[in-house]
Amino acid sequence: MRKGASGWLAKGLLLLLVASFGIWGIGSDMLTSSVGNNVIEVGDTTVSLGEFQRDYQRNLNILSSRLNTQLTQDQARQFGLAQMTINNIASRALVDEKTRSLGLSANDDAVRTVIQSQPAFLNQSGQFDRFLFEQFLARNGYSEGEYINIVRNDITGDQLFGTLPLGLTGAPKPLTDTIYAYAAEKRSAKYIDILDSSIGFAPAPTDEELEALIGEKPENYSAPEYRKISYILLTPESVASAVDIAEEDLKAEYDARKSEFDTPEKRAVQQMIFETEEKAAAARKKIAEGADFADVAMSDLQLTKTDIDLGLLSPADLLPELQGPIFALEKGGVTEPVKTILGWHVATISDIQPGAASNFEDVKDQLRKDILLNRAQELLYAQATKLEDEFAGGAKLAEAGQSLGLTVLSTDWIDAEGKDKSGTAVSSLPDATGFLSEAFARSTGDDAEVSETAGGGYYAIAVDEIEPAAVRPLSEVRDQVTKDWQDNWRHEETKKKADALLVRLNGGETLEKIAAELGVPVQTSTPALRNDVASDLSPIALEGLFDLEPGAYGVNINKNNNGTLVYGIAEIVPADAAADTETYTEIANRITGSVRTGIVAEYENYLQKDIGISIKEELIREYF
């Protein structure tokens, strides 16, 4: 395509296209599209696709930040981000419509109070920090006006919805008692464990029986897909030998970065921040007259020693206005009031940690590595670009490698985990995230592409041969499938034995008598709640224990999956709300919260029907 686009024919066609626009103009239908249509309508409130896109992108950025990775559009769809954005916008619009009709509002003072009390915007002194607020707006893509409107909406929403569950003073006691009694009851079991290994003899299976077991669980006896691949690997190490670094270059790099290697002076700083210069000056005067700095902080601002202690700081750690005054102090000195964006500062230093200048010889090796890496990256990028051009011109991997003088490496058969046919990891494979997944996503004959590694290198892959995953023949897995068949046979025999014992127990015999007959102990499990993962019993046996009536017995697999339990109830420990008020209260609070949420949800459903809501989901899905 690149080569074709550079020809005169392509350029001529492009000129004709431009000329056609000049003669006939651009139709209005090309300038207006569904992009400008409203996608959400709630009463008189409308939301355009552009407005929806801004909210969607904001939510995508927030979710990506929380997950510490940039989500792709496919991942965002898996999270249901578009539907979440629809719900948020529709909910805000419903609140706007209803509160406006009821005359509910929040004045500027209320909005200001809410914003200035949010923990995310408070500095170390517990005061509103305008800088933190602006950082938050920039990070989340809000203008100040947009965020103020959101806060105002939240306040009026609380006025609207907050009164709905006021009549609900707590969870209904009968409901709480019932749920607590169910959740907090404990049971212990008395049981015997009949191990599969107690069934000593197991017959030899026939080939038909072995083939049947393979057919039931083919994944246990299948060879994975294997591939032979070729690849070109470009790493900083592969081009290092081509980089020559002169002594003059090292010294120039050192001079440019000297401050980076110097150890800066640091000072142990304590500070107070006041709203006005007068209050700061009054505090400074008290200290000058002999008052202790920490005592003044407590009396004037109710700040403890921990609150005012900023630790060891270099000049770069301080606001620009504070750097000079603080680093001009002697140990124990106190600054005059200094104004910054946060207020009026009064600071003192309790310790000075001197800085140290670096030495060229001490950092010479580090400088060499850094320059080598930077220049290697430039060479690597140039080589990767040339390789991309070769591929764009139709060259195969081997042809591109030969043309550029790059080594083409090949593997023997490997699986998707990088192991050979013996199950041994192939150590010579590149340690690059995505290398194997790309190798097993491609097909033979696919055009090669250049991919980047996390370490700043590049690679390109070609699939030479594919051996599909397949069930191994019986001759290769006979020993494994024979052992599995005999283990299954022993387990079934153990279960039959346990079922027969269950009949005897239901007939009136005791567990102790049967245990003595079998020569196994009667064991007692630790009392456990339902679904207690720390129980001595397997999950299915514990579930069965809570289904038993006193005096009855059950049969289930043991916790280690190597035998069968015959068990009954040893003890029932009833729930005791008086002795476990914390759990009882937690359950009551959850029920209360669930009921309140249900009330609000039902009211919101009513608002949707009363006010009316229209969502163009097909249009949203088209873009998101």
C-alpha positions as a printed NumPy array, in Angstrom:
array([[  0.   ,   0.   ,   0.   ],
       [  2.852,   2.382,   0.81 ],
       [  4.527,   1.742,  -2.529],
       [  1.234,   2.059,  -4.398],
       [  0.297,   5.288,  -2.641],
       [  3.592,   6.892,  -3.674],
       [  2.884,   6.469,  -7.407],
       [  1.55 ,   9.154,  -9.781],
       [ -1.644,   7.171, -10.407],
       [ -2.652,   7.341,  -6.731],
       [ -1.746,  11.038,  -6.548],
       [ -3.827,  11.742,  -9.638],
       [ -6.864,  10.013,  -8.151],
       [ -6.443,  12.046,  -4.968],
       [ -6.391,  15.317,  -6.97 ],
       [ -9.585,  14.292,  -8.763],
       [-11.239,  13.606,  -5.414],
       [-10.265,  17.033,  -4.077],
       [-11.481,  18.68 ,  -7.279],
       [-14.855,  16.961,  -7.019],
       [-15.398,  18.464,  -3.56 ],
       [-14.451,  21.861,  -4.959],
       [-16.963,  21.622,  -7.813],
       [-19.966,  20.01 ,  -6.082],
       [-19.265,  21.034,  -2.487],
       [-19.662,  18.926,   0.633],
       [-23.195,  17.757,   1.249],
       [-24.921,  18.691,   4.481],
       [-25.46 ,  15.002,   5.231],
       [-21.688,  14.594,   5.419],
       [-21.411,  17.301,   8.054],
       [-24.369,  16.195,  10.173],
       [-24.723,  12.634,  11.378],
       [-26.126,  10.602,  14.175],
       [-23.206,  11.815,  16.299],
       [-25.109,  15.01 ,  17.067],
       [-28.353,  13.277,  18.037],
       [-29.526,  13.026,  21.627],
       [-28.95 ,   9.558,  23.073],
       [-30.708,  10.048,  26.451],
       [-33.86 ,  12.043,  27.143],
       [-35.257,  12.381,  30.667],
       [-38.242,  14.71 ,  30.817],
       [-36.978,  18.009,  29.41 ],
       [-33.321,  17.054,  29.937],
       [-31.428,  15.835,  26.86 ],
       [-27.947,  14.351,  26.591],
       [-26.119,  14.369,  23.246],
       [-23.747,  11.669,  22.088],
       [-20.844,  14.065,  22.607],
       [-21.862,  14.681,  26.238],
       [-22.274,  10.937,  26.74 ],
       [-18.835,  10.341,  25.256],
       [-17.234,  12.792,  27.713],
       [-18.833,  11.001,  30.683],
       [-17.898,   7.614,  29.242],
       [-14.253,   8.644,  28.744],
       [-14.149,  10.1  ,  32.255],
       [-15.445,   6.822,  33.712],
       [-12.955,   4.885,  31.578],
       [-10.069,   6.991,  32.932],
       [-11.249,   6.567,  36.528],
       [-11.64 ,   2.785,  36.174],
       [ -8.259,   2.489,  34.427],
       [ -6.651,   4.457,  37.256],
       [ -8.198,   2.202,  39.894],
       [ -7.021,  -0.938,  38.071],
       [ -3.602,   0.621,  37.403],
       [ -3.809,  -0.14 ,  33.665],
       [ -5.232,   1.562,  30.596],
       [ -8.344,  -0.389,  29.633],
       [ -9.044,  -1.109,  25.974],
       [-12.498,  -0.611,  24.482],
       [-13.058,  -4.388,  24.492],
       [-12.203,  -4.553,  28.2  ],
       [-14.479,  -1.57 ,  28.873],
       [-17.327,  -3.439,  27.174],
       [-16.661,  -6.478,  29.37 ],
       [-16.98 ,  -4.234,  32.437],
       [-20.28 ,  -2.871,  31.099],
       [-18.904,   0.664,  31.185],
       [-21.399,   2.044,  28.664],
       [-24.371,   0.772,  30.708],
       [-22.832,   2.145,  33.903],
       [-22.476,   5.546,  32.223],
       [-26.097,   5.396,  31.024],
       [-27.268,   4.626,  34.572],
       [-25.23 ,   7.477,  36.092],
       [-26.418,  10.064,  33.582],
       [-30.059,   8.945,  33.747],
       [-30.038,   8.964,  37.553],
       [-28.612,  12.496,  37.686],
       [-31.153,  13.696,  35.131],
       [-34.062,  12.167,  37.085],
       [-32.896,  13.95 ,  40.232],
       [-32.551,  17.241,  38.321],
       [-36.037,  16.968,  36.864],
       [-37.778,  16.016,  40.104],
       [-35.939,  18.423,  42.43 ],
       [-36.569,  21.252,  39.974],
       [-40.304,  20.488,  39.943],
       [-40.357,  20.374,  43.762],
       [-38.352,  23.576,  44.11 ],
       [-35.478,  21.873,  45.937],
       [-32.089,  23.528,  45.64 ],
       [-28.671,  23.852,  47.194],
       [-27.165,  27.307,  47.621],
       [-23.534,  28.148,  46.935],
       [-22.597,  28.057,  50.627],
       [-23.821,  24.48 ,  50.958],
       [-21.933,  23.42 ,  47.836],
       [-18.766,  25.17 ,  49.037],
       [-19.004,  23.479,  52.447],
       [-19.334,  20.024,  50.893],
       [-16.392,  20.538,  48.519],
       [-14.104,  22.031,  51.16 ],
       [-14.816,  19.169,  53.577],
       [-14.01 ,  16.33 ,  51.164],
       [-10.915,  14.404,  52.388],
       [ -9.368,  14.257,  48.891],
       [ -8.994,  18.055,  48.906],
       [ -7.488,  18.479,  52.401],
       [ -3.781,  19.036,  52.965],
       [ -1.662,  17.672,  55.794],
       [ -3.03 ,  20.311,  58.119],
       [ -6.609,  19.292,  57.409],
       [ -7.299,  22.478,  55.449],
       [ -8.876,  22.779,  51.987],
       [ -6.127,  22.809,  49.353],
       [ -7.072,  24.531,  46.112],
       [ -4.15 ,  22.855,  44.329],
       [ -5.389,  19.351,  45.253],
       [ -8.87 ,  20.325,  44.089],
       [ -7.589,  21.484,  40.702],
       [ -5.467,  18.343,  40.363],
       [ -8.588,  16.241,  40.929],
       [-10.525,  18.18 ,  38.283],
       [ -7.733,  17.802,  35.727],
       [ -7.218,  14.104,  36.485],
       [-10.899,  13.293,  36.039],
       [-11.646,  15.631,  33.129],
       [-14.072,  17.948,  34.961],
       [-14.34 ,  21.674,  34.614],
       [-14.951,  23.489,  37.882],
       [-18.505,  24.285,  36.811],
       [-19.266,  20.66 ,  35.9  ],
       [-18.057,  19.394,  39.255],
       [-19.99 ,  22.052,  41.173],
       [-23.145,  20.994,  39.324],
       [-22.498,  17.357,  40.268],
       [-22.09 ,  18.279,  43.943],
       [-25.222,  20.435,  43.798],
       [-27.071,  17.486,  42.235],
       [-25.842,  15.189,  45.017],
       [-27.081,  17.584,  47.708],
       [-30.532,  17.972,  46.185],
       [-30.594,  14.208,  45.55 ],
       [-30.011,  13.63 ,  49.258],
       [-32.864,  16.024,  49.996],
       [-35.103,  14.058,  47.639],
       [-34.147,  10.481,  48.477],
       [-32.901,  10.958,  52.028],
       [-36.389,  11.392,  53.453],
       [-37.828,   8.23 ,  51.89 ],
       [-36.571,   5.679,  54.451],
       [-36.879,   7.958,  57.494],
       [-39.727,   5.866,  58.881],
       [-37.498,   2.788,  58.819],
       [-35.823,   2.832,  62.231],
       [-34.272,  -0.62 ,  61.93 ],
       [-34.577,  -4.099,  60.493],
       [-37.7  ,  -6.112,  61.425],
       [-36.689,  -8.205,  64.448],
       [-38.374, -11.471,  63.342],
       [-36.531, -11.267,  60.02 ],
       [-33.212, -10.484,  61.697],
       [-33.678, -13.301,  64.234],
       [-34.467, -15.811,  61.494],
       [-31.518, -14.883,  59.297],
       [-29.145, -14.706,  62.269],
       [-30.284, -18.106,  63.561],
       [-29.642, -19.602,  60.141],
       [-26.27 , -17.913,  59.544],
       [-24.786, -18.219,  63.056],
       [-25.708, -21.813,  63.896],
       [-22.707, -24.133,  64.203],
       [-22.545, -27.894,  63.873],
       [-19.921, -30.561,  64.467],
       [-19.916, -34.066,  62.993],
       [-18.942, -37.47 ,  64.29 ],
       [-17.66 , -39.516,  61.391],
       [-15.547, -42.352,  60.073],
       [-13.288, -41.847,  57.06 ],
       [-13.141, -44.816,  54.705],
       [-10.088, -44.229,  52.523],
       [ -9.966, -45.4  ,  48.914],
       [ -6.609, -47.013,  49.688],
       [ -8.376, -49.411,  52.07 ],
       [ -9.701, -51.169,  48.972],
       [ -6.471, -52.947,  48.202],
       [ -7.196, -54.982,  45.064],
       [ -8.334, -53.378,  41.838],
       [ -8.916, -55.424,  38.68 ],
       [ -7.035, -54.792,  35.448],
       [ -9.232, -52.771,  33.078],
       [ -9.909, -53.804,  29.526],
       [ -8.861, -51.648,  26.576],
       [-12.527, -50.814,  26.019],
       [-12.83 , -49.509,  29.587],
       [ -9.663, -47.445,  29.185],
       [-10.863, -46.005,  25.879],
       [-14.183, -45.144,  27.52 ],
       [-12.407, -43.229,  30.326],
       [-10.349, -41.329,  27.746],
       [-13.571, -40.478,  25.943],
       [-15.151, -39.158,  29.177],
       [-12.215, -36.883,  30.034],
       [-10.161, -36.367,  26.856],
       [ -8.552, -33.192,  28.268],
       [ -6.646, -35.343,  30.8  ],
       [ -4.969, -37.374,  28.076],
       [ -4.435, -34.848,  25.291],
       [ -1.21 , -33.449,  23.938],
       [ -1.286, -29.624,  23.673],
       [ -0.935, -27.809,  20.385],
       [  2.721, -27.554,  19.364],
       [  4.316, -25.083,  16.979],
       [  7.609, -24.405,  15.306],
       [  8.262, -20.688,  14.983],
       [ 10.902, -18.376,  13.568],
       [ 11.576, -14.934,  14.931],
       [ 13.81 , -11.888,  14.799],
       [ 14.749, -10.37 ,  18.162],
       [ 16.125,  -6.858,  18.514],
       [ 17.427,  -5.983,  22.003],
       [ 19.656,  -3.234,  23.427],
       [ 22.337,  -5.881,  23.986],
       [ 22.255,  -6.896,  20.324],
       [ 23.285,  -3.406,  19.163],
       [ 25.505,  -2.423,  22.1  ],
       [ 28.663,  -3.381,  20.266],
       [ 27.846,  -0.842,  17.555],
       [ 27.776,   2.057,  20.043],
       [ 31.03 ,   3.929,  20.747],
       [ 31.055,   6.375,  23.672],
       [ 33.915,   8.854,  23.939],
       [ 35.273,  10.193,  27.243],
       [ 34.175,  13.679,  26.234],
       [ 30.608,  12.449,  25.831],
       [ 30.669,  10.981,  29.336],
       [ 31.923,  14.245,  30.846],
       [ 29.333,  16.289,  28.95 ],
       [ 26.585,  13.978,  30.225],
       [ 27.948,  14.329,  33.756],
       [ 27.969,  18.127,  33.565],
       [ 24.388,  18.141,  32.283],
       [ 23.129,  15.798,  35.002],
       [ 25.431,  16.659,  37.895],
       [ 22.591,  17.774,  40.166],
       [ 20.929,  14.387,  39.622],
       [ 23.908,  12.611,  41.19 ],
       [ 24.586,  15.158,  43.937],
       [ 23.023,  14.421,  47.311],
       [ 20.967,  17.517,  48.227],
       [ 20.977,  19.038,  51.675],
       [ 17.914,  18.019,  53.67 ],
       [ 16.261,  19.6  ,  56.684],
       [ 13.847,  18.266,  59.288],
       [ 10.94 ,  20.714,  58.938],
       [  7.979,  21.497,  61.147],
       [  5.371,  23.975,  59.978],
       [  2.071,  25.647,  60.821],
       [ -0.281,  27.165,  58.219],
       [ -2.613,  30.044,  59.118],
       [ -5.473,  31.635,  57.192],
       [ -4.217,  35.19 ,  57.748],
       [ -0.866,  36.939,  58.069],
       [ -1.961,  38.43 ,  61.412],
       [ -2.502,  35.011,  62.998],
       [  0.801,  33.734,  61.608],
       [  2.669,  36.799,  62.909],
       [  1.077,  36.404,  66.353],
       [  2.234,  32.775,  66.517],
       [  5.736,  33.77 ,  65.352],
       [  5.849,  36.397,  68.112],
       [  4.925,  33.824,  70.797],
       [  7.777,  31.578,  69.637],
       [ 10.227,  34.507,  69.559],
       [  9.24 ,  35.279,  73.173],
       [ 10.177,  31.736,  74.231],
       [  7.102,  29.579,  73.572],
       [  7.692,  26.083,  72.191],
       [  6.834,  25.664,  68.481],
       [  4.764,  22.499,  69.098],
       [  2.917,  24.108,  72.016],
       [  1.905,  27.054,  69.834],
       [  0.723,  24.665,  67.116],
       [ -1.49 ,  22.91 ,  69.663],
       [ -2.875,  26.068,  71.264],
       [ -3.488,  27.994,  68.038],
       [ -4.379,  25.245,  65.566],
       [ -5.002,  22.102,  67.677],
       [ -2.256,  20.307,  65.766],
       [ -0.132,  17.582,  67.374],
       [  3.612,  17.107,  66.891],
       [  2.852,  14.45 ,  64.295],
       [  0.592,  16.865,  62.385],
       [  3.268,  19.547,  62.041],
       [  6.236,  17.249,  61.352],
       [  7.031,  17.12 ,  57.608],
       [ 10.156,  14.963,  58.006],
       [ 13.443,  15.403,  56.122],
       [ 12.918,  17.537,  53.021],
       [ 15.126,  18.763,  50.182],
       [ 14.43 ,  22.107,  48.465],
       [ 12.6  ,  20.272,  45.665],
       [ 10.141,  18.873,  48.224],
       [  8.945,  22.358,  49.221],
       [  6.756,  24.946,  47.551],
       [  8.961,  27.505,  45.714],
       [  8.083,  30.323,  48.172],
       [  9.328,  28.241,  51.13 ],
       [ 12.616,  26.977,  49.696],
       [ 14.652,  30.143,  50.342],
       [ 13.341,  31.018,  53.827],
       [ 13.616,  27.464,  55.199],
       [ 17.074,  26.739,  53.784],
       [ 18.363,  30.085,  55.035],
       [ 17.594,  29.139,  58.666],
       [ 20.062,  28.   ,  61.266],
       [ 19.122,  24.9  ,  63.244],
       [ 16.257,  25.831,  65.576],
       [ 15.467,  29.023,  63.664],
       [ 11.919,  30.098,  62.774],
       [ 10.829,  31.747,  59.527],
       [  8.858,  34.921,  59.253],
       [  5.308,  34.332,  57.924],
       [  5.517,  33.184,  54.282],
       [  2.508,  33.306,  51.942],
       [  1.786,  30.443,  49.505],
       [ -1.306,  29.141,  47.743],
       [ -2.107,  27.168,  50.911],
       [ -2.005,  30.122,  53.326],
       [  0.539,  31.761,  55.663],
       [  3.36 ,  29.43 ,  56.795],
       [  5.535,  29.591,  59.898],
       [  8.284,  26.938,  59.858],
       [ 11.225,  25.777,  61.929],
       [ 13.987,  23.199,  61.434],
       [ 15.158,  20.748,  64.072],
       [ 17.966,  19.058,  62.141],
       [ 20.184,  19.636,  59.096],
       [ 21.496,  16.787,  56.937],
       [ 24.36 ,  18.164,  54.777],
       [ 24.436,  17.431,  51.071],
       [ 27.318,  15.899,  49.149],
       [ 28.672,  16.566,  45.654],
       [ 29.092,  13.62 ,  43.289],
       [ 32.378,  12.558,  41.704],
       [ 32.725,  11.911,  37.969],
       [ 34.655,   8.69 ,  38.464],
       [ 32.031,   7.358,  40.896],
       [ 29.189,   7.688,  38.385],
       [ 31.139,   7.08 ,  35.181],
       [ 29.912,   3.505,  34.738],
       [ 26.298,   4.539,  35.311],
       [ 26.655,   7.331,  32.75 ],
       [ 28.079,   4.88 ,  30.228],
       [ 25.135,   2.508,  30.729],
       [ 22.604,   5.33 ,  30.378],
       [ 24.166,   6.717,  27.191],
       [ 24.523,   3.205,  25.797],
       [ 20.863,   2.513,  26.481],
       [ 19.703,   5.785,  24.888],
       [ 21.79 ,   5.306,  21.762],
       [ 20.877,   1.638,  21.561],
       [ 17.213,   2.623,  21.67 ],
       [ 17.764,   4.975,  18.753],
       [ 19.483,   2.246,  16.747],
       [ 16.816,  -0.278,  17.716],
       [ 14.042,   2.055,  16.616],
       [ 15.799,   2.63 ,  13.292],
       [ 16.206,  -1.117,  12.749],
       [ 12.598,  -1.81 ,  13.749],
       [ 11.388,   0.868,  11.3  ],
       [ 13.419,  -0.687,   8.476],
       [ 12.026,  -4.099,   9.398],
       [  8.464,  -2.733,   9.266],
       [  9.193,  -1.272,   5.832],
       [ 10.395,  -4.67 ,   4.616],
       [  7.219,  -6.336,   5.855],
       [  5.095,  -3.558,   4.311],
       [  6.793,  -4.292,   1.007],
       [  5.692,  -7.922,   1.185],
       [  8.887,  -9.528,   2.496],
       [  8.625, -12.651,   4.612],
       [ 10.504, -12.928,   7.909],
       [ 13.499, -14.787,   6.46 ],
       [ 13.703, -12.432,   3.489],
       [ 13.595,  -9.339,   5.711],
       [ 16.264, -10.753,   8.008],
       [ 18.553, -11.519,   5.078],
       [ 17.969,  -8.104,   3.511],
       [ 18.823,  -6.235,   6.732],
       [ 21.514,  -8.599,   7.983],
       [ 19.471,  -9.633,  11.027],
       [ 19.659, -13.072,  12.613],
       [ 16.543, -15.217,  12.224],
       [ 16.139, -17.691,  15.112],
       [ 14.011, -20.849,  15.052],
       [ 12.544, -23.185,  17.654],
       [ 11.766, -26.877,  17.702],
       [  8.238, -27.902,  18.767],
       [  6.983, -25.761,  21.696],
       [  3.6  , -25.424,  23.398],
       [  1.794, -22.267,  24.487],
       [  3.649, -22.33 ,  27.83 ],
       [  7.057, -22.434,  26.129],
       [  7.724, -26.109,  26.895],
       [  9.057, -28.741,  24.503],
       [  7.489, -32.17 ,  23.939],
       [  9.226, -33.567,  27.018],
       [  7.581, -30.902,  29.191],
       [ 10.834, -28.967,  29.746],
       [ 10.758, -25.164,  29.573],
       [ 12.736, -23.833,  26.598],
       [ 15.134, -21.349,  28.195],
       [ 16.28 , -19.768,  24.929],
       [ 12.911, -18.152,  24.199],
       [ 12.751, -14.343,  24.546],
       [ 11.564, -13.072,  27.911],
       [  8.982, -10.747,  26.359],
       [  5.4  , -10.314,  27.519],
       [  3.049, -11.363,  24.735],
       [  5.656, -13.273,  22.707],
       [  4.133, -16.727,  23.198],
       [  0.528, -15.524,  23.044],
       [  1.267, -13.811,  19.716],
       [  3.078, -16.908,  18.43 ],
       [ -0.007, -19.038,  19.2  ],
       [ -2.488, -16.471,  17.88 ],
       [ -0.939, -16.371,  14.399],
       [ -1.288, -18.85 ,  11.562],
       [  1.192, -20.122,   9.021],
       [  1.448, -17.685,   6.13 ],
       [  0.368, -14.623,   8.121],
       [  2.238, -11.405,   7.366],
       [  4.889, -10.685,   9.974],
       [  4.567,  -7.633,  12.228],
       [  6.975,  -5.831,  14.542],
       [  6.033,  -5.892,  18.244],
       [  7.684,  -4.052,  21.135],
       [  8.931,  -5.648,  24.344],
       [  8.618,  -4.137,  27.825],
       [ 12.397,  -3.735,  27.959],
       [ 12.545,  -1.467,  24.934],
       [ 13.334,  -4.163,  22.354],
       [ 11.423,  -5.459,  19.335],
       [ 10.54 ,  -8.818,  17.847],
       [  8.764, -10.273,  14.831],
       [  7.315, -13.782,  14.593],
       [  6.488, -16.211,  11.801],
       [  4.72 , -19.539,  12.385],
       [  6.473, -22.312,  10.43 ],
       [  4.465, -25.425,  11.388],
       [  1.462, -26.294,  13.569],
       [  0.761, -29.645,  15.2  ],
       [ -2.845, -29.416,  16.476],
       [ -3.826, -30.518,  19.969],
       [ -4.984, -34.126,  19.934],
       [ -5.914, -36.946,  22.278],
       [ -2.885, -39.145,  22.751],
       [ -3.258, -42.776,  21.648],
       [ -3.834, -45.365,  24.36 ],
       [ -0.362, -46.777,  23.819],
       [  1.173, -43.459,  25.035],
       [ -1.048, -42.944,  28.098],
       [ -1.836, -46.525,  29.12 ],
       [ -0.073, -46.299,  32.502],
       [ -1.731, -43.011,  33.448],
       [ -5.232, -43.98 ,  32.317],
       [ -4.923, -47.406,  33.977],
       [ -4.025, -45.786,  37.298],
       [ -6.906, -43.299,  36.947],
       [ -9.36 , -46.104,  36.108],
       [ -8.275, -48.162,  39.123],
       [ -8.402, -45.097,  41.402],
       [-11.948, -44.415,  40.178],
       [-12.882, -48.073,  40.721],
       [-11.554, -47.998,  44.305],
       [-13.463, -44.766,  44.987],
       [-16.709, -46.288,  43.7  ],
       [-16.135, -49.37 ,  45.828],
       [-15.547, -47.164,  48.873],
       [-18.8  , -45.339,  48.203],
       [-20.689, -48.628,  47.832],
       [-19.221, -49.753,  51.145],
       [-20.255, -46.455,  52.785],
       [-23.775, -46.723,  51.356],
       [-24.09 , -50.232,  52.822],
       [-22.944, -48.936,  56.209],
       [-25.518, -46.133,  55.964],
       [-28.264, -48.754,  55.637],
       [-27.021, -50.472,  58.812],
       [-26.895, -47.145,  60.682],
       [-30.451, -46.326,  59.651],
       [-31.38 , -49.783,  60.905],
       [-30.256, -48.908,  64.419],
       [-26.586, -49.883,  64.623],
       [-24.175, -47.365,  66.141],
       [-21.324, -45.614,  64.398],
       [-18.991, -46.729,  67.175],
       [-19.792, -50.434,  66.595],
       [-19.196, -50.136,  62.843],
       [-15.951, -48.209,  63.397],
       [-14.668, -50.924,  65.751],
       [-15.57 , -53.558,  63.171],
       [-13.607, -51.689,  60.469],
       [-10.71 , -50.832,  62.761],
       [-11.019, -47.086,  62.156],
       [-11.519, -44.293,  64.719],
       [-14.678, -42.265,  65.187],
       [-13.586, -38.666,  64.694],
       [-15.279, -35.422,  65.702],
       [-15.022, -32.29 ,  63.602],
       [-14.611, -28.785,  64.988],
       [-17.928, -26.886,  65.2  ],
       [-18.312, -24.881,  61.994],
       [-20.684, -22.428,  60.354],
       [-22.303, -23.142,  57.003],
       [-19.796, -22.722,  54.155],
       [-16.899, -22.533,  56.639],
       [-13.807, -22.981,  54.453],
       [-11.715, -23.913,  57.495],
       [-13.958, -26.858,  58.371],
       [-12.528, -30.372,  58.832],
       [-15.171, -31.585,  56.375],
       [-15.353, -31.205,  52.612],
       [-17.706, -28.397,  51.469],
       [-20.304, -30.902,  50.208],
       [-20.148, -32.927,  53.431],
       [-20.526, -29.751,  55.534],
       [-23.528, -28.738,  53.45 ],
       [-24.992, -32.208,  53.996],
       [-24.372, -31.976,  57.752],
       [-26.66 , -28.922,  57.973],
       [-29.353, -30.819,  56.05 ],
       [-29.374, -33.734,  58.542],
       [-31.888, -34.192,  61.309],
       [-30.521, -35.284,  64.724],
       [-29.944, -39.057,  64.731],
       [-29.671, -39.299,  60.945],
       [-26.509, -40.045,  58.951],
       [-25.094, -39.069,  55.584],
       [-22.417, -40.136,  53.117],
       [-20.121, -37.785,  51.178],
       [-16.59 , -37.415,  49.879],
       [-13.859, -36.464,  52.365],
       [-11.925, -33.21 ,  52.352],
       [ -8.814, -34.672,  50.674],
       [-10.901, -36.273,  47.906],
       [ -9.335, -39.67 ,  48.628],
       [-12.119, -41.383,  50.527],
       [-15.738, -41.314,  51.714],
       [-17.16 , -40.072,  55.016],
       [-20.025, -41.658,  56.919],
       [-21.177, -38.985,  59.351],
       [-23.869, -37.794,  61.706],
       [-24.461, -34.794,  63.955],
       [-22.223, -34.684,  67.018],
       [-23.434, -31.304,  68.332],
       [-25.633, -28.39 ,  67.314],
       [-24.482, -25.044,  68.693],
       [-27.482, -22.669,  68.375],
       [-26.931, -19.052,  67.417],
       [-26.638, -16.821,  70.487],
       [-27.353, -13.185,  69.707],
       [-26.637, -12.097,  73.286],
       [-23.127, -13.515,  73.124],
       [-22.464, -12.314,  69.581],
       [-23.98 ,  -8.866,  69.371],
       [-21.453,  -7.749,  66.735],
       [-22.613, -10.306,  64.136],
       [-26.28 ,  -9.803,  65.032],
       [-25.93 ,  -6.031,  64.638],
       [-24.073,  -6.438,  61.346],
       [-26.875,  -8.615,  59.949],
       [-29.503,  -6.146,  61.176],
       [-27.63 ,  -3.26 ,  59.546],
       [-27.355,  -5.144,  56.272],
       [-31.07 ,  -5.876,  56.264],
       [-31.835,  -2.224,  57.065],
       [-29.538,  -1.033,  54.295],
       [-31.077,  -3.484,  51.837],
       [-34.612,  -2.33 ,  52.672],
       [-33.607,   1.334,  52.368],
       [-31.917,   0.667,  49.029],
       [-35.047,  -1.13 ,  47.868],
       [-37.258,   1.816,  48.836],
       [-35.048,   4.28 ,  46.944],
       [-34.866,   1.942,  43.926],
       [-38.642,   1.62 ,  43.821],
       [-39.035,   5.394,  43.979],
       [-36.515,   5.814,  41.179],
       [-38.488,   3.292,  39.104],
       [-41.598,   5.382,  39.767],
       [-39.776,   8.533,  38.649],
       [-38.723,   6.852,  35.416],
       [-42.355,   6.08 ,  34.605],
       [-43.686,   9.428,  35.834],
       [-41.103,  11.693,  34.181],
       [-40.339,   9.494,  31.206],
       [-36.955,   8.274,  30.021],
       [-35.754,   7.424,  26.526],
       [-32.387,   5.826,  25.735],
       [-31.08 ,   5.173,  22.211],
       [-29.154,   2.039,  23.149],
       [-28.516,   0.96 ,  19.563],
       [-26.812,   4.271,  18.774],
       [-24.722,   4.03 ,  21.949],
       [-23.71 ,   0.433,  21.128],
       [-22.703,   1.579,  17.641],
       [-19.996,   3.79 ,  19.131],
       [-19.244,   2.083,  22.438]])
